Amino acid sequence: MGFSVLKRLVQLCVCILPFATAAVAASNDTNASFVTKAAQAYMIEGSTGTVLLAKNENQTFSPASLAKLMTMDLVFDALAKNQITLDTQYPVSEYAWRTGGAPSRTATMFAALKSNVRVEDLIKGIAIQGANDSCIILAEGMSGGEPAFAAAMTRRAKTLGMERSVFGNSTGLPDGKSKTTALDMVTLAAELQKSYPNLYPYFAQPDFEWNRIFQRNRNPLLGFNMGVDGLATGFAEGEGYSIVASAERDGRRLFMALGGIASDKERTEEAKRVLEWGLTAFESRQIFADAEVIGQASVYGGTPRSVDLVARAPVSVYIPINNPERLSARIVYRWPLVAPVEAGQEIGTLRISAGARLLREVPLYTKETVAVGSLSSRAVDALMELGETLLFSWLWDKPEPT
């Protein structure tokens, strides 16, 4: 579909709803030309948020070591707020040592029992080695214990929009209640990269030595010279292997999460294949210029009776290079929109789709102020509102065909 045609269509395809609408996640339909072996998958282009791949992206699974990314987010947030510093030191308790240290035979930085470790070294232990002792030491130091820290992880996840994620500990070790989704993990990865540009590079550090033990970064994608610079891998018994990764090449950044993969080897191969496809098979297309009017919303009781809607930045999407998908778009806003309306007020969303697959959502704002209209104009609007309400009520109450 030509983009000029899409612009005309979107101004006609205004969906008027009587209630505020929540954000809609991408459907389970992925690009027809690409199939992934992962049971759960989600990948977006960073600058536009365009969904490039979506498969069971809202299906929950155990985060395993991917939970450590949520631990890192809490630590990075505390550093950004000057609640702690990189030189802050925390003690190594016996619980941290036994559960996540050398005796645990799990991923560890080998922190010595009853020693004190700097926050920066603990960050390196997690980002580079996925160290369980590092996580527990930080959880105890920052919150007094793992339960309180895990509760803070879940609360923080909700503020980031990770609605389906629950964390029972700082490490991702089996606890029977921790869960996440591919979509939530991509949301978290994007938050870490965009909000903490000075701390995010720890994920790409190739190696780390502690307690005279040298270890290499556990991310299998870093050595392929394909632009990958983070983030983490995981494994849960009965659910398979997972990975969260981000890559940047030629000014394009992708965020990807895969879960439910059969083996460690297959995880590396599949993650590499998915990212390479995402980096090479799409091109950016601008649909609306900066401050261009995208559509209009009716204003009840206002003068004039409608208001222009604009985005706060140019609107672009990524589409396949060799097989451009048919695009459609619609504006969704709360109805009725009642005067007065201020200029710059966020009142709706532009939803751009390829077939049944939602590509991205863009907030829409009013371009100008709409004042309260005259008594006569409000009376006319009242009659129109009544008619529209009856119409939509009839449509909603109409039974589904059998």
Short mmCIF file of C-alpha atoms in Angstrom, two decimals:
data_model
loop_
_atom_site.label_atom_id
_atom_site.label_comp_id
_atom_site.label_asym_id
_atom_site.label_seq_id
_atom_site.Cartn_x
_atom_site.Cartn_y
_atom_site.Cartn_z
CA MET A 1 0.00 0.00 0.00
CA GLY A 2 1.34 3.46 -0.86
CA PHE A 3 1.98 5.67 2.13
CA SER A 4 -0.08 8.53 0.69
CA VAL A 5 -3.04 6.14 0.51
CA LEU A 6 -2.39 5.06 4.09
CA LYS A 7 -2.48 8.69 5.21
CA ARG A 8 -5.88 9.18 3.62
CA LEU A 9 -7.20 5.99 5.13
CA VAL A 10 -6.05 6.72 8.65
CA GLN A 11 -7.95 10.00 8.66
CA LEU A 12 -11.11 8.06 7.81
CA CYS A 13 -10.47 5.06 10.07
CA VAL A 14 -11.06 6.72 13.43
CA CYS A 15 -12.25 4.27 16.04
CA ILE A 16 -14.44 6.05 18.62
CA LEU A 17 -14.75 4.15 21.89
CA PRO A 18 -16.82 5.01 24.98
CA PHE A 19 -14.10 3.89 27.39
CA ALA A 20 -10.37 4.48 27.65
CA THR A 21 -8.53 1.78 25.75
CA ALA A 22 -5.46 -0.05 27.04
CA ALA A 23 -2.36 -0.67 24.95
CA VAL A 24 -2.76 -3.70 22.71
CA ALA A 25 0.07 -6.21 22.52
CA ALA A 26 1.17 -7.64 19.23
CA SER A 27 -0.71 -10.71 18.08
CA ASN A 28 0.81 -14.18 17.94
CA ASP A 29 1.00 -13.96 14.15
CA THR A 30 4.57 -13.36 13.10
CA ASN A 31 5.94 -12.35 9.72
CA ALA A 32 4.76 -15.05 7.35
CA SER A 33 8.17 -15.35 5.72
CA PHE A 34 10.07 -16.06 8.93
CA VAL A 35 9.60 -18.86 11.46
CA THR A 36 11.54 -19.22 14.70
CA LYS A 37 12.23 -22.41 16.67
CA ALA A 38 11.69 -20.54 19.94
CA ALA A 39 8.47 -21.27 21.83
CA GLN A 40 8.24 -17.60 22.83
CA ALA A 41 9.74 -14.73 20.85
CA TYR A 42 9.56 -10.97 20.63
CA MET A 43 11.76 -8.47 18.79
CA ILE A 44 11.41 -4.75 18.18
CA GLU A 45 13.34 -2.02 16.42
CA GLY A 46 14.44 0.40 19.12
CA SER A 47 13.92 3.88 17.68
CA THR A 48 10.37 3.33 16.42
CA GLY A 49 9.25 0.43 18.61
CA THR A 50 8.15 -1.43 15.47
CA VAL A 51 7.41 -5.09 16.23
CA LEU A 52 9.48 -7.23 13.88
CA LEU A 53 8.73 -10.63 15.40
CA ALA A 54 6.05 -11.82 17.81
CA LYS A 55 5.27 -15.40 18.82
CA ASN A 56 3.53 -16.23 22.11
CA GLU A 57 5.06 -13.02 23.42
CA ASN A 58 2.64 -12.84 26.35
CA GLN A 59 3.01 -16.50 27.35
CA THR A 60 4.68 -16.72 30.76
CA PHE A 61 7.76 -18.82 31.48
CA SER A 62 10.35 -19.01 34.23
CA PRO A 63 12.87 -16.21 33.82
CA ALA A 64 15.71 -18.25 35.31
CA SER A 65 18.87 -16.13 35.05
CA LEU A 66 17.05 -13.51 32.98
CA ALA A 67 15.74 -12.32 36.39
CA LYS A 68 19.19 -10.89 36.98
CA LEU A 69 18.35 -8.15 34.48
CA MET A 70 15.64 -6.95 36.86
CA THR A 71 18.19 -6.99 39.68
CA MET A 72 20.48 -4.88 37.55
CA ASP A 73 17.69 -2.41 36.84
CA LEU A 74 17.14 -1.83 40.57
CA VAL A 75 20.86 -1.34 41.10
CA PHE A 76 21.20 1.02 38.13
CA ASP A 77 18.18 2.99 39.31
CA ALA A 78 19.68 3.35 42.80
CA LEU A 79 22.96 4.55 41.28
CA ALA A 80 21.15 7.07 39.06
CA LYS A 81 19.34 8.44 42.13
CA ASN A 82 22.60 8.64 44.13
CA GLN A 83 21.21 6.25 46.74
CA ILE A 84 24.38 4.18 46.36
CA THR A 85 27.68 4.63 44.51
CA LEU A 86 29.96 2.30 42.59
CA ASP A 87 32.28 2.37 45.61
CA THR A 88 29.60 1.38 48.12
CA GLN A 89 30.59 -1.91 49.76
CA TYR A 90 28.35 -4.75 50.92
CA PRO A 91 29.28 -7.76 53.07
CA VAL A 92 29.18 -11.36 51.87
CA SER A 93 26.84 -13.23 54.17
CA GLU A 94 26.96 -16.98 54.72
CA TYR A 95 23.60 -17.27 52.94
CA ALA A 96 24.93 -15.44 49.87
CA TRP A 97 28.08 -17.55 49.91
CA ARG A 98 26.32 -20.91 50.30
CA THR A 99 23.38 -20.17 47.98
CA GLY A 100 25.19 -18.36 45.19
CA GLY A 101 28.89 -18.66 45.92
CA ALA A 102 31.53 -21.37 45.48
CA PRO A 103 29.65 -24.08 47.48
CA SER A 104 26.51 -23.66 45.31
CA ARG A 105 28.12 -24.96 42.10
CA THR A 106 26.13 -22.35 40.17
CA ALA A 107 27.27 -19.25 38.28
CA THR A 108 29.33 -17.26 40.78
CA MET A 109 31.95 -14.53 41.06
CA PHE A 110 33.58 -16.47 43.95
CA ALA A 111 33.15 -13.70 46.51
CA ALA A 112 34.87 -14.71 49.76
CA LEU A 113 32.76 -15.36 52.86
CA LYS A 114 32.63 -12.38 55.27
CA SER A 115 34.51 -10.12 52.85
CA ASN A 116 33.19 -6.79 51.54
CA VAL A 117 32.70 -6.19 47.83
CA ARG A 118 32.23 -2.92 45.94
CA VAL A 119 29.00 -2.37 44.03
CA GLU A 120 30.90 -1.96 40.75
CA ASP A 121 32.51 -5.37 41.16
CA LEU A 122 29.16 -6.92 42.01
CA ILE A 123 27.69 -5.36 38.85
CA LYS A 124 30.50 -6.87 36.80
CA GLY A 125 29.87 -10.23 38.44
CA ILE A 126 26.25 -10.17 37.26
CA ALA A 127 26.66 -8.56 33.85
CA ILE A 128 29.64 -10.66 32.80
CA GLN A 129 29.28 -13.93 34.70
CA GLY A 130 25.62 -14.02 35.74
CA ALA A 131 26.88 -14.50 39.28
CA ASN A 132 24.28 -15.59 41.84
CA ASP A 133 26.36 -14.53 44.83
CA SER A 134 26.63 -11.00 43.38
CA CYS A 135 22.83 -10.78 43.15
CA ILE A 136 22.22 -11.95 46.71
CA ILE A 137 24.91 -9.66 48.15
CA LEU A 138 23.29 -6.67 46.44
CA ALA A 139 19.78 -7.75 47.49
CA GLU A 140 20.81 -8.07 51.14
CA GLY A 141 22.84 -4.88 51.08
CA MET A 142 20.19 -2.72 49.43
CA SER A 143 17.01 -4.15 50.97
CA GLY A 144 18.10 -6.11 54.03
CA GLY A 145 17.23 -9.45 52.47
CA GLU A 146 16.11 -11.23 49.31
CA PRO A 147 12.34 -11.27 50.03
CA ALA A 148 12.19 -7.48 50.34
CA PHE A 149 14.40 -7.02 47.29
CA ALA A 150 12.31 -9.46 45.22
CA ALA A 151 9.15 -7.57 46.17
CA ALA A 152 10.84 -4.37 45.00
CA MET A 153 11.75 -6.10 41.71
CA THR A 154 8.11 -6.98 41.06
CA ARG A 155 6.92 -3.49 41.93
CA ARG A 156 9.53 -1.96 39.66
CA ALA A 157 8.52 -4.31 36.84
CA LYS A 158 4.95 -3.09 37.05
CA THR A 159 6.05 0.56 36.79
CA LEU A 160 7.93 -0.33 33.60
CA GLY A 161 4.83 -1.91 32.08
CA MET A 162 5.94 -5.51 32.68
CA GLU A 163 2.45 -6.51 33.74
CA ARG A 164 2.90 -10.28 33.64
CA SER A 165 6.25 -10.52 35.44
CA VAL A 166 6.72 -11.68 39.03
CA PHE A 167 10.09 -12.13 40.76
CA GLY A 168 10.60 -14.32 43.81
CA ASN A 169 14.34 -13.75 44.24
CA SER A 170 17.25 -11.77 42.85
CA THR A 171 18.94 -14.63 41.00
CA GLY A 172 16.29 -16.51 39.07
CA LEU A 173 17.12 -19.73 40.93
CA PRO A 174 14.01 -21.99 41.03
CA ASP A 175 11.38 -20.70 43.47
CA GLY A 176 8.09 -21.85 42.00
CA LYS A 177 6.56 -18.41 41.49
CA SER A 178 8.85 -16.28 39.33
CA LYS A 179 7.56 -15.71 35.81
CA THR A 180 8.00 -13.38 32.89
CA THR A 181 7.26 -13.07 29.16
CA ALA A 182 9.26 -12.36 26.02
CA LEU A 183 7.49 -9.00 25.66
CA ASP A 184 8.28 -8.03 29.26
CA MET A 185 11.93 -8.97 28.84
CA VAL A 186 12.25 -6.81 25.73
CA THR A 187 10.66 -3.95 27.68
CA LEU A 188 13.28 -4.40 30.41
CA ALA A 189 16.18 -4.66 27.98
CA ALA A 190 15.15 -1.43 26.26
CA GLU A 191 14.87 0.29 29.64
CA LEU A 192 18.39 -0.77 30.65
CA GLN A 193 19.95 0.37 27.39
CA LYS A 194 18.09 3.66 27.03
CA SER A 195 17.96 4.85 30.64
CA TYR A 196 21.47 3.92 31.77
CA PRO A 197 23.84 4.53 28.83
CA ASN A 198 26.84 4.91 31.18
CA LEU A 199 26.17 1.57 32.92
CA TYR A 200 24.83 -0.56 30.08
CA PRO A 201 28.34 -1.17 28.61
CA TYR A 202 29.11 -3.53 31.52
CA PHE A 203 27.06 -6.16 29.66
CA ALA A 204 29.56 -6.17 26.78
CA GLN A 205 32.72 -6.43 28.90
CA PRO A 206 34.47 -9.58 27.63
CA ASP A 207 35.84 -10.96 30.88
CA PHE A 208 36.26 -10.46 34.62
CA GLU A 209 38.58 -11.77 37.31
CA TRP A 210 37.73 -12.06 40.99
CA ASN A 211 39.37 -14.00 43.83
CA ARG A 212 42.12 -14.88 41.32
CA ILE A 213 39.61 -16.71 39.12
CA PHE A 214 39.30 -15.56 35.50
CA GLN A 215 35.95 -15.95 33.69
CA ARG A 216 34.70 -14.91 30.27
CA ASN A 217 31.39 -13.26 29.46
CA ARG A 218 28.62 -15.87 29.28
CA ASN A 219 26.79 -14.15 26.40
CA PRO A 220 27.46 -16.44 23.40
CA LEU A 221 26.66 -13.73 20.83
CA LEU A 222 29.36 -11.24 21.77
CA GLY A 223 32.05 -12.95 19.74
CA PHE A 224 30.23 -12.96 16.41
CA ASN A 225 31.02 -9.33 15.50
CA MET A 226 27.38 -8.65 14.61
CA GLY A 227 26.77 -5.66 16.88
CA VAL A 228 25.51 -7.51 19.97
CA ASP A 229 26.32 -5.67 23.22
CA GLY A 230 24.15 -7.46 25.85
CA LEU A 231 22.28 -8.85 27.79
CA ALA A 232 21.70 -12.32 29.42
CA THR A 233 20.90 -16.01 29.01
CA GLY A 234 18.80 -18.40 31.08
CA PHE A 235 17.81 -22.02 31.51
CA ALA A 236 14.86 -23.56 33.38
CA GLU A 237 14.35 -27.28 33.81
CA GLY A 238 11.39 -28.40 31.72
CA GLU A 239 11.11 -25.05 29.90
CA GLY A 240 14.35 -24.91 27.96
CA TYR A 241 16.88 -22.21 27.13
CA SER A 242 16.21 -18.50 26.83
CA ILE A 243 18.08 -15.36 25.86
CA VAL A 244 17.61 -11.58 25.90
CA ALA A 245 19.87 -9.69 23.51
CA SER A 246 20.35 -6.32 21.91
CA ALA A 247 22.34 -5.47 18.81
CA GLU A 248 23.18 -2.24 17.02
CA ARG A 249 24.39 -1.97 13.45
CA ASP A 250 24.43 0.95 11.03
CA GLY A 251 22.42 3.10 13.43
CA ARG A 252 19.69 0.49 13.90
CA ARG A 253 19.17 -1.15 17.31
CA LEU A 254 17.11 -4.26 17.97
CA PHE A 255 15.89 -5.75 21.25
CA MET A 256 15.07 -9.47 21.25
CA ALA A 257 13.88 -12.12 23.70
CA LEU A 258 13.60 -15.84 22.91
CA GLY A 259 12.40 -18.62 25.20
CA GLY A 260 11.68 -22.34 25.13
CA ILE A 261 14.63 -23.37 22.96
CA ALA A 262 15.74 -27.01 23.05
CA SER A 263 19.48 -26.71 23.66
CA ASP A 264 22.30 -24.32 24.43
CA LYS A 265 23.72 -24.77 20.92
CA GLU A 266 20.33 -24.20 19.29
CA ARG A 267 19.81 -21.06 21.40
CA THR A 268 23.02 -19.52 20.07
CA GLU A 269 22.25 -20.45 16.48
CA GLU A 270 18.64 -19.28 16.63
CA ALA A 271 19.41 -16.02 18.40
CA LYS A 272 22.07 -15.22 15.82
CA ARG A 273 19.70 -16.09 12.94
CA VAL A 274 16.80 -14.01 14.31
CA LEU A 275 18.97 -10.95 14.95
CA GLU A 276 20.66 -11.16 11.55
CA TRP A 277 17.24 -11.33 9.89
CA GLY A 278 16.02 -8.34 11.87
CA LEU A 279 19.10 -6.31 10.98
CA THR A 280 19.02 -7.00 7.25
CA ALA A 281 15.45 -7.75 6.14
CA PHE A 282 13.75 -4.44 7.01
CA GLU A 283 13.88 -0.81 5.99
CA SER A 284 12.53 2.32 7.63
CA ARG A 285 9.62 4.19 6.05
CA GLN A 286 8.32 7.53 7.32
CA ILE A 287 4.52 7.75 7.29
CA PHE A 288 3.94 11.16 8.86
CA ALA A 289 6.29 14.13 9.11
CA ASP A 290 6.95 16.04 12.31
CA ALA A 291 3.81 17.96 13.42
CA GLU A 292 1.83 16.68 10.41
CA VAL A 293 -1.91 16.34 11.10
CA ILE A 294 -2.68 12.62 11.35
CA GLY A 295 -6.42 12.81 11.88
CA GLN A 296 -9.18 14.47 13.84
CA ALA A 297 -11.23 13.73 16.93
CA SER A 298 -14.78 14.93 17.52
CA VAL A 299 -15.20 17.28 20.48
CA TYR A 300 -18.54 17.24 22.28
CA GLY A 301 -19.81 20.72 23.12
CA GLY A 302 -16.86 22.49 21.56
CA THR A 303 -16.18 25.20 19.03
CA PRO A 304 -15.04 23.94 16.61
CA ARG A 305 -16.58 20.45 16.85
CA SER A 306 -13.34 18.62 16.07
CA VAL A 307 -9.65 18.93 16.84
CA ASP A 308 -6.58 18.01 14.79
CA LEU A 309 -4.34 15.27 16.17
CA VAL A 310 -0.55 15.17 15.80
CA ALA A 311 2.38 13.11 17.05
CA ARG A 312 5.35 14.71 18.81
CA ALA A 313 7.88 13.28 16.36
CA PRO A 314 7.92 11.93 12.81
CA VAL A 315 6.11 8.59 12.59
CA SER A 316 8.10 5.80 10.97
CA VAL A 317 7.82 2.02 10.81
CA TYR A 318 10.08 -0.80 9.70
CA ILE A 319 8.74 -2.99 6.90
CA PRO A 320 10.21 -5.97 5.00
CA ILE A 321 12.46 -4.96 2.12
CA ASN A 322 11.61 -7.78 -0.30
CA ASN A 323 7.96 -8.35 0.59
CA PRO A 324 6.35 -5.13 1.85
CA GLU A 325 3.37 -5.87 4.04
CA ARG A 326 0.01 -4.21 3.57
CA LEU A 327 -0.24 -1.52 6.23
CA SER A 328 -3.33 -0.23 7.96
CA ALA A 329 -3.79 2.30 10.73
CA ARG A 330 -6.50 3.60 13.00
CA ILE A 331 -6.87 6.28 15.64
CA VAL A 332 -8.31 5.21 18.97
CA TYR A 333 -9.43 7.74 21.55
CA ARG A 334 -11.72 8.10 24.53
CA TRP A 335 -15.26 9.06 23.50
CA PRO A 336 -16.93 11.42 24.09
CA LEU A 337 -14.13 13.99 24.16
CA VAL A 338 -15.67 16.90 26.05
CA ALA A 339 -14.79 20.59 25.65
CA PRO A 340 -12.79 22.46 26.74
CA VAL A 341 -9.73 20.72 25.32
CA GLU A 342 -6.23 22.11 25.80
CA ALA A 343 -3.61 22.22 23.07
CA GLY A 344 -0.99 19.49 23.54
CA GLN A 345 -3.36 17.22 25.46
CA GLU A 346 -2.75 13.49 24.93
CA ILE A 347 -6.09 12.03 23.94
CA GLY A 348 -5.51 9.05 21.69
CA THR A 349 -3.27 6.53 19.99
CA LEU A 350 -2.34 5.80 16.40
CA ARG A 351 -2.17 2.04 15.89
CA ILE A 352 -0.27 0.86 12.82
CA SER A 353 -0.71 -2.76 11.76
CA ALA A 354 0.42 -5.17 9.08
CA GLY A 355 -2.50 -7.52 8.63
CA ALA A 356 -3.51 -8.67 12.12
CA ARG A 357 -0.09 -7.86 13.57
CA LEU A 358 0.28 -4.61 15.48
CA LEU A 359 3.56 -2.92 14.48
CA ARG A 360 3.58 0.06 16.81
CA GLU A 361 1.48 2.51 18.80
CA VAL A 362 2.06 6.26 18.76
CA PRO A 363 0.52 8.69 21.30
CA LEU A 364 -1.51 11.48 19.69
CA TYR A 365 -1.94 15.03 20.98
CA THR A 366 -4.34 17.83 20.22
CA LYS A 367 -2.88 20.47 17.93
CA GLU A 368 -4.98 23.37 19.21
CA THR A 369 -7.30 24.44 22.01
CA VAL A 370 -11.04 23.84 21.66
CA ALA A 371 -13.26 26.14 23.72
CA VAL A 372 -16.72 25.38 25.05
CA GLY A 373 -19.34 26.08 22.38
CA SER A 374 -22.61 28.01 22.55
CA LEU A 375 -25.72 26.62 24.21
CA SER A 376 -27.27 25.79 20.84
CA SER A 377 -24.19 23.97 19.59
CA ARG A 378 -24.04 21.95 22.80
CA ALA A 379 -27.71 20.99 22.35
CA VAL A 380 -26.98 19.73 18.83
CA ASP A 381 -23.99 17.77 20.09
CA ALA A 382 -26.14 16.24 22.83
CA LEU A 383 -28.56 14.90 20.21
CA MET A 384 -25.66 13.57 18.13
CA GLU A 385 -24.14 11.90 21.17
CA LEU A 386 -27.44 10.21 21.97
CA GLY A 387 -27.72 8.90 18.42
CA GLU A 388 -24.13 7.63 18.40
CA THR A 389 -24.59 5.98 21.78
CA LEU A 390 -27.68 4.13 20.55
CA LEU A 391 -25.85 3.10 17.37
CA PHE A 392 -22.80 1.77 19.15
CA SER A 393 -24.99 0.07 21.77
CA TRP A 394 -26.82 -1.73 18.98
CA LEU A 395 -23.54 -2.81 17.42
CA TRP A 396 -22.09 -4.05 20.71
CA ASP A 397 -25.27 -5.93 21.70
CA LYS A 398 -25.57 -7.59 18.30
CA PRO A 399 -24.94 -11.35 18.78
CA GLU A 400 -21.98 -12.99 17.08
CA PRO A 401 -22.91 -15.01 13.98
CA THR A 402 -22.95 -18.75 14.53
#
